[in-house]
Amino acid sequence: MQKTDYSLLCRQMAALLSGVENEISNLANASALLWQALPDINWAGFYLMRNGQLELGPFQGKPACTVIAMGKGVCGTAAEKREALWVPNVHAFPGHIACDCASNAEVVIPLHRNGEIYGVMDIDSPTPGGFSQEDFQGLQAVAAEVERGLFPY
Ligand code: SME
């Protein structure tokens, strides 16, 4: 599988989001860029904290579950622990929520605003072990650019 140039992707993300104040526009474009740039994924998008739970935001891929409770699934666990999660085999993750049965590996990275959890960036791969350590680190750098693009202060 071809390697992703995360340094380039970070610069592209920063440029794409810069100067845009509408969060939905930025999240929609961010998910589209992830979808185009990552070679082996079947879902890329965002869940946003609303009403104490994660609610589906802009994404690319198949329709997905609209609400995830804090602490549930990979997304809810990452949000509750405020910790980026790298799951090489989703079937071995207790409570994993299968939205697209093609998903086998997943990376979820919490996003923050003013120190509060804002939501998560969620990327799924159809390939077991589809994300390497390098992908996990690269995606965290990309998520940091998304955060900066959304809240540039
Ligand atoms: N698998 C996620 C649910 C969201 S979908 O992957 C789009 C989870 O376990 O939280």
CSV table of N, CA and C and ligand atoms in Angstrom, one decimal:
chain,number,residue,atom,x,y,z
A,1,MET,N,0.9,-1.2,0.0
A,1,MET,CA,0.0,0.0,0.0
A,1,MET,C,0.9,1.3,0.0
A,2,GLN,N,0.5,2.2,-0.9
A,2,GLN,CA,1.3,3.4,-1.0
A,2,GLN,C,1.3,4.2,0.3
A,3,LYS,N,2.4,4.9,0.7
A,3,LYS,CA,2.4,5.6,1.9
A,3,LYS,C,1.9,7.0,1.7
A,4,THR,N,1.3,7.5,2.8
A,4,THR,CA,0.7,8.9,2.7
A,4,THR,C,1.7,9.9,3.1
A,5,ASP,N,1.8,11.0,2.4
A,5,ASP,CA,2.7,12.1,2.8
A,5,ASP,C,2.0,13.0,3.8
A,6,TYR,N,2.1,12.7,5.1
A,6,TYR,CA,1.3,13.4,6.1
A,6,TYR,C,1.8,14.9,6.2
A,7,SER,N,3.0,15.2,5.9
A,7,SER,CA,3.5,16.6,6.0
A,7,SER,C,2.7,17.4,4.9
A,8,LEU,N,2.6,16.8,3.7
A,8,LEU,CA,1.9,17.5,2.6
A,8,LEU,C,0.4,17.6,3.0
A,9,LEU,N,-0.2,16.5,3.6
A,9,LEU,CA,-1.6,16.5,3.9
A,9,LEU,C,-1.9,17.6,5.0
A,10,CYS,N,-1.0,17.7,5.9
A,10,CYS,CA,-1.2,18.8,7.0
A,10,CYS,C,-1.2,20.1,6.3
A,11,ARG,N,-0.3,20.4,5.4
A,11,ARG,CA,-0.2,21.7,4.7
A,11,ARG,C,-1.5,21.9,3.9
A,12,GLN,N,-1.9,20.9,3.2
A,12,GLN,CA,-3.2,21.0,2.4
A,12,GLN,C,-4.4,21.3,3.3
A,13,MET,N,-4.4,20.6,4.5
A,13,MET,CA,-5.6,20.8,5.4
A,13,MET,C,-5.6,22.2,5.9
A,14,ALA,N,-4.4,22.7,6.3
A,14,ALA,CA,-4.3,24.1,6.8
A,14,ALA,C,-4.7,25.1,5.8
A,15,ALA,N,-4.3,24.9,4.5
A,15,ALA,CA,-4.7,25.8,3.5
A,15,ALA,C,-6.2,25.8,3.2
A,16,LEU,N,-6.7,24.6,3.2
A,16,LEU,CA,-8.1,24.4,2.8
A,16,LEU,C,-9.0,25.1,3.9
A,17,LEU,N,-8.6,25.0,5.1
A,17,LEU,CA,-9.5,25.5,6.2
A,17,LEU,C,-9.3,26.9,6.5
A,18,SER,N,-8.2,27.5,6.1
A,18,SER,CA,-7.8,28.8,6.5
A,18,SER,C,-8.8,29.9,6.0
A,19,GLY,N,-9.2,30.8,6.9
A,19,GLY,CA,-10.0,31.9,6.4
A,19,GLY,C,-11.5,31.6,6.3
A,20,VAL,N,-11.9,30.3,6.6
A,20,VAL,CA,-13.3,30.0,6.5
A,20,VAL,C,-13.9,29.9,7.9
A,21,GLU,N,-15.0,30.6,8.2
A,21,GLU,CA,-15.5,30.7,9.5
A,21,GLU,C,-16.6,29.7,9.8
A,22,ASN,N,-17.2,29.1,8.7
A,22,ASN,CA,-18.3,28.1,8.9
A,22,ASN,C,-17.7,26.7,9.3
A,23,GLU,N,-18.0,26.3,10.5
A,23,GLU,CA,-17.5,25.0,10.9
A,23,GLU,C,-17.9,23.8,10.1
A,24,ILE,N,-19.2,23.9,9.6
A,24,ILE,CA,-19.7,22.7,8.8
A,24,ILE,C,-19.0,22.7,7.5
A,25,SER,N,-18.8,23.9,6.9
A,25,SER,CA,-18.0,23.9,5.6
A,25,SER,C,-16.6,23.3,5.8
A,26,ASN,N,-16.0,23.7,6.9
A,26,ASN,CA,-14.6,23.2,7.1
A,26,ASN,C,-14.6,21.7,7.4
A,27,LEU,N,-15.5,21.2,8.2
A,27,LEU,CA,-15.6,19.8,8.5
A,27,LEU,C,-15.9,19.0,7.2
A,28,ALA,N,-16.8,19.6,6.4
A,28,ALA,CA,-17.1,18.9,5.1
A,28,ALA,C,-15.9,18.8,4.2
A,29,ASN,N,-15.2,19.9,4.1
A,29,ASN,CA,-14.0,19.9,3.2
A,29,ASN,C,-12.9,19.1,3.8
A,30,ALA,N,-12.8,19.1,5.1
A,30,ALA,CA,-11.8,18.2,5.8
A,30,ALA,C,-12.0,16.7,5.5
A,31,SER,N,-13.3,16.3,5.6
A,31,SER,CA,-13.6,14.9,5.3
A,31,SER,C,-13.3,14.6,3.9
A,32,ALA,N,-13.6,15.5,3.0
A,32,ALA,CA,-13.4,15.3,1.6
A,32,ALA,C,-11.9,15.1,1.3
A,33,LEU,N,-11.1,16.0,1.9
A,33,LEU,CA,-9.6,15.9,1.7
A,33,LEU,C,-9.1,14.6,2.2
A,34,LEU,N,-9.5,14.2,3.4
A,34,LEU,CA,-9.1,12.9,4.0
A,34,LEU,C,-9.4,11.8,3.0
A,35,TRP,N,-10.7,11.8,2.5
A,35,TRP,CA,-11.2,10.8,1.6
A,35,TRP,C,-10.3,10.7,0.3
A,36,GLN,N,-9.9,11.8,-0.2
A,36,GLN,CA,-9.1,11.8,-1.4
A,36,GLN,C,-7.6,11.4,-1.1
A,37,ALA,N,-7.1,11.8,0.1
A,37,ALA,CA,-5.7,11.7,0.3
A,37,ALA,C,-5.3,10.3,0.8
A,38,LEU,N,-6.2,9.6,1.5
A,38,LEU,CA,-5.8,8.4,2.2
A,38,LEU,C,-6.2,7.2,1.2
A,39,PRO,N,-5.2,6.3,1.0
A,39,PRO,CA,-5.3,5.3,0.0
A,39,PRO,C,-6.2,4.1,0.3
A,40,ASP,N,-6.5,3.8,1.6
A,40,ASP,CA,-7.1,2.6,1.9
A,40,ASP,C,-8.1,2.7,3.0
A,41,ILE,N,-9.1,3.6,2.7
A,41,ILE,CA,-10.1,3.9,3.8
A,41,ILE,C,-11.5,3.7,3.2
A,42,ASN,N,-12.5,3.4,4.0
A,42,ASN,CA,-13.9,3.3,3.6
A,42,ASN,C,-14.8,4.2,4.3
A,43,TRP,N,-14.3,5.0,5.3
A,43,TRP,CA,-15.1,6.0,6.0
A,43,TRP,C,-14.1,7.1,6.6
A,44,ALA,N,-14.5,8.3,6.4
A,44,ALA,CA,-13.7,9.4,7.1
A,44,ALA,C,-14.6,10.5,7.4
A,45,GLY,N,-14.6,10.9,8.7
A,45,GLY,CA,-15.5,12.0,9.0
A,45,GLY,C,-15.5,12.4,10.5
A,46,PHE,N,-16.5,13.0,11.0
A,46,PHE,CA,-16.5,13.6,12.3
A,46,PHE,C,-17.8,13.3,13.0
A,47,TYR,N,-17.6,13.1,14.3
A,47,TYR,CA,-18.8,13.1,15.3
A,47,TYR,C,-18.6,14.3,16.2
A,48,LEU,N,-19.6,15.1,16.4
A,48,LEU,CA,-19.5,16.3,17.2
A,48,LEU,C,-20.3,16.2,18.5
A,49,MET,N,-19.7,16.7,19.6
A,49,MET,CA,-20.4,16.7,20.9
A,49,MET,C,-21.6,17.7,20.9
A,50,ARG,N,-22.8,17.1,21.0
A,50,ARG,CA,-24.0,17.8,21.1
A,50,ARG,C,-24.9,17.2,22.2
A,51,ASN,N,-25.4,17.9,23.1
A,51,ASN,CA,-26.3,17.4,24.1
A,51,ASN,C,-25.7,16.2,24.9
A,52,GLY,N,-24.4,16.4,25.2
A,52,GLY,CA,-23.7,15.3,26.0
A,52,GLY,C,-23.5,14.0,25.3
A,53,GLN,N,-23.6,14.0,24.0
A,53,GLN,CA,-23.4,12.8,23.2
A,53,GLN,C,-22.7,13.1,21.9
A,54,LEU,N,-22.2,12.1,21.2
A,54,LEU,CA,-21.5,12.4,19.9
A,54,LEU,C,-22.6,12.2,18.8
A,55,GLU,N,-22.7,13.3,18.0
A,55,GLU,CA,-23.7,13.2,16.9
A,55,GLU,C,-23.0,13.3,15.6
A,56,LEU,N,-23.5,12.6,14.6
A,56,LEU,CA,-22.9,12.5,13.3
A,56,LEU,C,-22.7,13.9,12.6
A,57,GLY,N,-21.5,14.2,12.2
A,57,GLY,CA,-21.2,15.4,11.5
A,57,GLY,C,-20.8,15.1,10.0
A,58,PRO,N,-20.2,16.0,9.3
A,58,PRO,CA,-19.8,15.8,7.9
A,58,PRO,C,-18.9,14.6,7.8
A,59,PHE,N,-19.1,13.8,6.7
A,59,PHE,CA,-18.3,12.6,6.5
A,59,PHE,C,-18.3,12.2,5.0
A,60,GLN,N,-17.4,11.3,4.7
A,60,GLN,CA,-17.4,10.6,3.4
A,60,GLN,C,-17.5,9.1,3.7
A,61,GLY,N,-18.3,8.4,2.9
A,61,GLY,CA,-18.4,7.0,3.1
A,61,GLY,C,-19.9,6.6,3.2
A,62,LYS,N,-20.2,5.4,3.6
A,62,LYS,CA,-21.6,5.0,3.7
A,62,LYS,C,-22.3,5.7,4.9
A,63,PRO,N,-23.6,5.8,4.8
A,63,PRO,CA,-24.4,6.3,5.9
A,63,PRO,C,-24.0,5.6,7.2
A,64,ALA,N,-24.0,6.4,8.3
A,64,ALA,CA,-23.4,5.9,9.6
A,64,ALA,C,-24.4,6.1,10.7
A,65,CYS,N,-24.2,5.5,11.8
A,65,CYS,CA,-25.1,5.7,13.0
A,65,CYS,C,-25.0,7.2,13.4
A,66,THR,N,-26.1,7.8,13.8
A,66,THR,CA,-26.2,9.2,14.0
A,66,THR,C,-25.8,9.6,15.4
A,67,VAL,N,-26.0,8.7,16.4
A,67,VAL,CA,-25.7,9.1,17.7
A,67,VAL,C,-24.8,8.0,18.4
A,68,ILE,N,-23.8,8.5,19.1
A,68,ILE,CA,-22.9,7.5,19.8
A,68,ILE,C,-22.8,8.1,21.3
A,69,ALA,N,-23.2,7.3,22.3
A,69,ALA,CA,-23.1,7.8,23.6
A,69,ALA,C,-21.6,7.8,24.1
A,70,MET,N,-21.3,8.8,25.0
A,70,MET,CA,-20.0,8.8,25.6
A,70,MET,C,-19.6,7.5,26.2
A,71,GLY,N,-18.4,7.0,25.9
A,71,GLY,CA,-18.0,5.7,26.5
A,71,GLY,C,-18.4,4.5,25.6
A,72,LYS,N,-19.2,4.8,24.6
A,72,LYS,CA,-19.6,3.6,23.7
A,72,LYS,C,-18.8,3.6,22.4
A,73,GLY,N,-18.5,2.4,21.9
A,73,GLY,CA,-17.8,2.2,20.7
A,73,GLY,C,-16.4,2.8,20.8
A,74,VAL,N,-15.7,2.8,19.6
A,74,VAL,CA,-14.3,3.4,19.6
A,74,VAL,C,-14.4,4.9,19.7
A,75,CYS,N,-15.4,5.5,19.1
A,75,CYS,CA,-15.6,7.0,19.1
A,75,CYS,C,-15.9,7.5,20.5
A,76,GLY,N,-16.9,6.9,21.2
A,76,GLY,CA,-17.3,7.3,22.5
A,76,GLY,C,-16.2,7.0,23.5
A,77,THR,N,-15.4,6.0,23.3
A,77,THR,CA,-14.3,5.7,24.2
A,77,THR,C,-13.2,6.7,24.1
A,78,ALA,N,-12.9,7.1,22.8
A,78,ALA,CA,-11.8,8.1,22.6
A,78,ALA,C,-12.3,9.4,23.2
A,79,ALA,N,-13.5,9.8,23.0
A,79,ALA,CA,-14.0,11.1,23.5
A,79,ALA,C,-14.0,11.1,25.0
A,80,GLU,N,-14.5,10.0,25.6
A,80,GLU,CA,-14.5,9.9,27.1
A,80,GLU,C,-13.2,10.0,27.7
A,81,LYS,N,-12.2,9.2,27.2
A,81,LYS,CA,-10.9,9.2,27.7
A,81,LYS,C,-10.0,10.3,27.2
A,82,ARG,N,-10.6,11.1,26.3
A,82,ARG,CA,-9.8,12.2,25.6
A,82,ARG,C,-8.4,11.6,25.1
A,83,GLU,N,-8.5,10.5,24.4
A,83,GLU,CA,-7.3,9.9,24.0
A,83,GLU,C,-7.5,9.4,22.6
A,84,ALA,N,-6.5,9.6,21.8
A,84,ALA,CA,-6.5,9.1,20.4
A,84,ALA,C,-6.4,7.5,20.4
A,85,LEU,N,-7.2,6.9,19.7
A,85,LEU,CA,-7.2,5.4,19.7
A,85,LEU,C,-6.9,4.8,18.3
A,86,TRP,N,-6.0,3.8,18.3
A,86,TRP,CA,-5.6,3.2,17.1
A,86,TRP,C,-6.0,1.7,17.3
A,87,VAL,N,-7.0,1.3,16.5
A,87,VAL,CA,-7.5,-0.1,16.6
A,87,VAL,C,-7.2,-0.9,15.4
A,88,PRO,N,-6.2,-1.7,15.4
A,88,PRO,CA,-5.8,-2.5,14.2
A,88,PRO,C,-6.9,-3.5,13.8
A,89,ASN,N,-7.7,-4.0,14.8
A,89,ASN,CA,-8.7,-5.0,14.5
A,89,ASN,C,-10.0,-4.6,15.3
A,90,VAL,N,-10.9,-4.0,14.6
A,90,VAL,CA,-12.1,-3.5,15.3
A,90,VAL,C,-12.9,-4.6,15.9
A,91,HIS,N,-12.8,-5.8,15.4
A,91,HIS,CA,-13.6,-6.9,15.9
A,91,HIS,C,-13.1,-7.4,17.2
A,92,ALA,N,-11.9,-7.0,17.6
A,92,ALA,CA,-11.4,-7.3,18.9
A,92,ALA,C,-11.6,-6.2,19.9
A,93,PHE,N,-12.2,-5.1,19.5
A,93,PHE,CA,-12.5,-3.9,20.4
A,93,PHE,C,-13.8,-4.1,21.0
A,94,PRO,N,-13.9,-4.3,22.4
A,94,PRO,CA,-15.2,-4.5,23.0
A,94,PRO,C,-16.1,-3.3,22.8
A,95,GLY,N,-17.3,-3.6,22.3
A,95,GLY,CA,-18.3,-2.6,22.1
A,95,GLY,C,-18.2,-1.8,20.8
A,96,HIS,N,-17.3,-2.2,19.9
A,96,HIS,CA,-17.1,-1.5,18.6
A,96,HIS,C,-18.5,-1.4,18.0
A,97,ILE,N,-18.8,-0.3,17.4
A,97,ILE,CA,-20.1,-0.1,16.7
A,97,ILE,C,-19.8,-0.2,15.2
A,98,ALA,N,-20.4,-1.2,14.6
A,98,ALA,CA,-20.2,-1.5,13.1
A,98,ALA,C,-21.2,-0.7,12.3
A,99,CYS,N,-20.7,0.4,11.7
A,99,CYS,CA,-21.6,1.2,10.8
A,99,CYS,C,-21.5,0.6,9.4
A,100,ASP,N,-20.3,0.4,9.0
A,100,ASP,CA,-20.0,-0.2,7.6
A,100,ASP,C,-19.3,-1.5,7.9
A,101,CYS,N,-20.0,-2.6,7.5
A,101,CYS,CA,-19.4,-3.9,7.8
A,101,CYS,C,-18.1,-4.2,7.1
A,102,ALA,N,-17.7,-3.3,6.2
A,102,ALA,CA,-16.4,-3.4,5.5
A,102,ALA,C,-15.3,-3.0,6.4
A,103,SER,N,-15.6,-2.2,7.5
A,103,SER,CA,-14.5,-1.7,8.3
A,103,SER,C,-13.8,-2.8,9.1
A,104,ASN,N,-12.5,-2.7,9.1
A,104,ASN,CA,-11.7,-3.7,9.9
A,104,ASN,C,-10.7,-3.0,10.8
A,105,ALA,N,-10.3,-1.8,10.5
A,105,ALA,CA,-9.3,-1.1,11.4
A,105,ALA,C,-9.9,0.3,11.5
A,106,GLU,N,-9.5,1.0,12.6
A,106,GLU,CA,-10.1,2.3,12.8
A,106,GLU,C,-9.1,3.2,13.6
A,107,VAL,N,-9.1,4.5,13.3
A,107,VAL,CA,-8.4,5.5,14.1
A,107,VAL,C,-9.3,6.5,14.5
A,108,VAL,N,-9.4,6.9,15.8
A,108,VAL,CA,-10.3,7.9,16.3
A,108,VAL,C,-9.5,8.9,17.1
A,109,ILE,N,-9.6,10.2,16.7
A,109,ILE,CA,-8.8,11.2,17.4
A,109,ILE,C,-9.7,12.3,17.9
A,110,PRO,N,-9.7,12.6,19.3
A,110,PRO,CA,-10.5,13.6,19.8
A,110,PRO,C,-10.1,15.0,19.4
A,111,LEU,N,-11.1,15.9,19.2
A,111,LEU,CA,-10.8,17.3,18.8
A,111,LEU,C,-11.3,18.1,20.0
A,112,HIS,N,-10.5,19.2,20.3
A,112,HIS,CA,-10.9,20.1,21.5
A,112,HIS,C,-11.1,21.5,21.1
A,113,ARG,N,-11.9,22.2,21.9
A,113,ARG,CA,-12.1,23.6,21.7
A,113,ARG,C,-12.1,24.2,23.1
A,114,ASN,N,-11.2,25.1,23.3
A,114,ASN,CA,-11.0,25.8,24.7
A,114,ASN,C,-10.9,24.7,25.8
A,115,GLY,N,-10.1,23.7,25.5
A,115,GLY,CA,-9.9,22.6,26.5
A,115,GLY,C,-11.1,21.7,26.7
A,116,GLU,N,-12.2,21.9,26.0
A,116,GLU,CA,-13.3,21.0,26.1
A,116,GLU,C,-13.3,20.1,24.9
A,117,ILE,N,-13.9,18.9,25.1
A,117,ILE,CA,-14.0,18.0,23.9
A,117,ILE,C,-15.0,18.6,23.0
A,118,TYR,N,-14.6,18.7,21.7
A,118,TYR,CA,-15.5,19.3,20.7
A,118,TYR,C,-16.1,18.1,19.8
A,119,GLY,N,-15.4,17.1,19.7
A,119,GLY,CA,-15.9,15.9,18.8
A,119,GLY,C,-14.7,15.0,18.6
A,120,VAL,N,-14.9,14.1,17.6
A,120,VAL,CA,-13.8,13.2,17.2
A,120,VAL,C,-13.7,13.2,15.7
A,121,MET,N,-12.5,12.9,15.2
A,121,MET,CA,-12.2,12.6,13.8
A,121,MET,C,-12.1,11.1,13.7
A,122,ASP,N,-12.9,10.5,12.8
A,122,ASP,CA,-12.9,9.0,12.8
A,122,ASP,C,-12.6,8.5,11.4
A,123,ILE,N,-11.6,7.6,11.3
A,123,ILE,CA,-11.2,7.1,9.9
A,123,ILE,C,-11.3,5.6,10.0
A,124,ASP,N,-11.9,4.9,9.0
A,124,ASP,CA,-12.0,3.5,9.0
A,124,ASP,C,-11.3,2.9,7.8
A,125,SER,N,-10.6,1.8,7.9
A,125,SER,CA,-10.0,1.1,6.8
A,125,SER,C,-10.6,-0.3,6.6
A,126,PRO,N,-10.8,-0.8,5.4
A,126,PRO,CA,-11.3,-2.1,5.2
A,126,PRO,C,-10.2,-3.2,5.4
A,127,THR,N,-9.0,-2.7,5.6
A,127,THR,CA,-7.9,-3.7,5.7
A,127,THR,C,-7.5,-3.9,7.1
A,128,PRO,N,-7.5,-5.2,7.6
A,128,PRO,CA,-7.1,-5.5,9.0
A,128,PRO,C,-5.6,-4.9,9.2
A,129,GLY,N,-5.4,-4.2,10.2
A,129,GLY,CA,-4.1,-3.6,10.4
A,129,GLY,C,-3.8,-2.5,9.4
A,130,GLY,N,-4.9,-1.9,8.9
A,130,GLY,CA,-4.7,-1.0,7.8
A,130,GLY,C,-4.1,0.3,8.1
A,131,PHE,N,-3.9,0.6,9.4
A,131,PHE,CA,-3.2,1.9,9.8
A,131,PHE,C,-1.9,1.5,10.5
A,132,SER,N,-0.8,2.0,10.1
A,132,SER,CA,0.5,1.8,10.7
A,132,SER,C,0.7,2.8,11.8
A,133,GLN,N,1.7,2.6,12.6
A,133,GLN,CA,2.1,3.6,13.7
A,133,GLN,C,2.3,5.0,13.0
A,134,GLU,N,2.9,4.9,11.8
A,134,GLU,CA,3.2,6.2,11.1
A,134,GLU,C,1.8,6.9,10.7
A,135,ASP,N,0.9,6.1,10.3
A,135,ASP,CA,-0.5,6.6,10.0
A,135,ASP,C,-1.1,7.2,11.2
A,136,PHE,N,-1.0,6.5,12.3
A,136,PHE,CA,-1.6,7.0,13.6
A,136,PHE,C,-1.0,8.3,14.0
A,137,GLN,N,0.3,8.4,13.9
A,137,GLN,CA,0.9,9.7,14.2
A,137,GLN,C,0.6,10.8,13.2
A,138,GLY,N,0.6,10.4,12.0
A,138,GLY,CA,0.3,11.4,10.9
A,138,GLY,C,-1.1,11.9,11.0
A,139,LEU,N,-2.1,11.0,11.3
A,139,LEU,CA,-3.5,11.4,11.5
A,139,LEU,C,-3.7,12.3,12.7
A,140,GLN,N,-2.9,12.1,13.7
A,140,GLN,CA,-3.0,13.0,14.9
A,140,GLN,C,-2.5,14.4,14.5
A,141,ALA,N,-1.5,14.5,13.7
A,141,ALA,CA,-1.0,15.8,13.2
A,141,ALA,C,-2.0,16.4,12.3
A,142,VAL,N,-2.7,15.7,11.5
A,142,VAL,CA,-3.7,16.2,10.6
A,142,VAL,C,-4.9,16.7,11.5
A,143,ALA,N,-5.3,15.9,12.5
A,143,ALA,CA,-6.4,16.3,13.4
A,143,ALA,C,-6.0,17.7,14.1
A,144,ALA,N,-4.8,17.8,14.4
A,144,ALA,CA,-4.3,19.1,15.1
A,144,ALA,C,-4.5,20.3,14.1
A,145,GLU,N,-4.3,20.0,12.8
A,145,GLU,CA,-4.5,21.1,11.8
A,145,GLU,C,-6.0,21.4,11.7
A,146,VAL,N,-6.8,20.3,11.7
A,146,VAL,CA,-8.3,20.5,11.7
A,146,VAL,C,-8.7,21.4,12.8
A,147,GLU,N,-8.2,21.1,14.0
A,147,GLU,CA,-8.5,21.9,15.2
A,147,GLU,C,-8.1,23.4,15.0
A,148,ARG,N,-6.9,23.5,14.5
A,148,ARG,CA,-6.4,24.9,14.3
A,148,ARG,C,-7.3,25.6,13.2
A,149,GLY,N,-7.7,24.9,12.2
A,149,GLY,CA,-8.5,25.5,11.1
A,149,GLY,C,-9.9,25.9,11.6
A,150,LEU,N,-10.4,25.1,12.6
A,150,LEU,CA,-11.8,25.4,13.1
A,150,LEU,C,-11.7,26.5,14.1
A,151,PHE,N,-10.7,26.5,14.9
A,151,PHE,CA,-10.6,27.5,16.0
A,151,PHE,C,-9.2,28.1,16.0
A,152,PRO,N,-9.0,29.1,15.1
A,152,PRO,CA,-7.7,29.6,15.0
A,152,PRO,C,-7.4,30.7,16.0
A,153,TYR,N,-7.5,30.4,17.3
A,153,TYR,CA,-7.2,31.4,18.3
A,153,TYR,C,-6.6,30.7,19.5
B,1,SME,N1,-17.0,2.3,14.6
B,1,SME,C1,-17.3,3.5,15.3
B,1,SME,C2,-18.7,4.0,14.9
B,1,SME,C3,-18.6,5.0,13.8
B,1,SME,S1,-18.4,4.4,12.3
B,1,SME,O1,-17.1,3.7,12.2
B,1,SME,C4,-18.5,5.5,11.1
B,1,SME,C5,-17.3,3.2,16.8
B,1,SME,O2,-17.1,2.1,17.2
B,1,SME,O3,-17.4,4.2,17.5
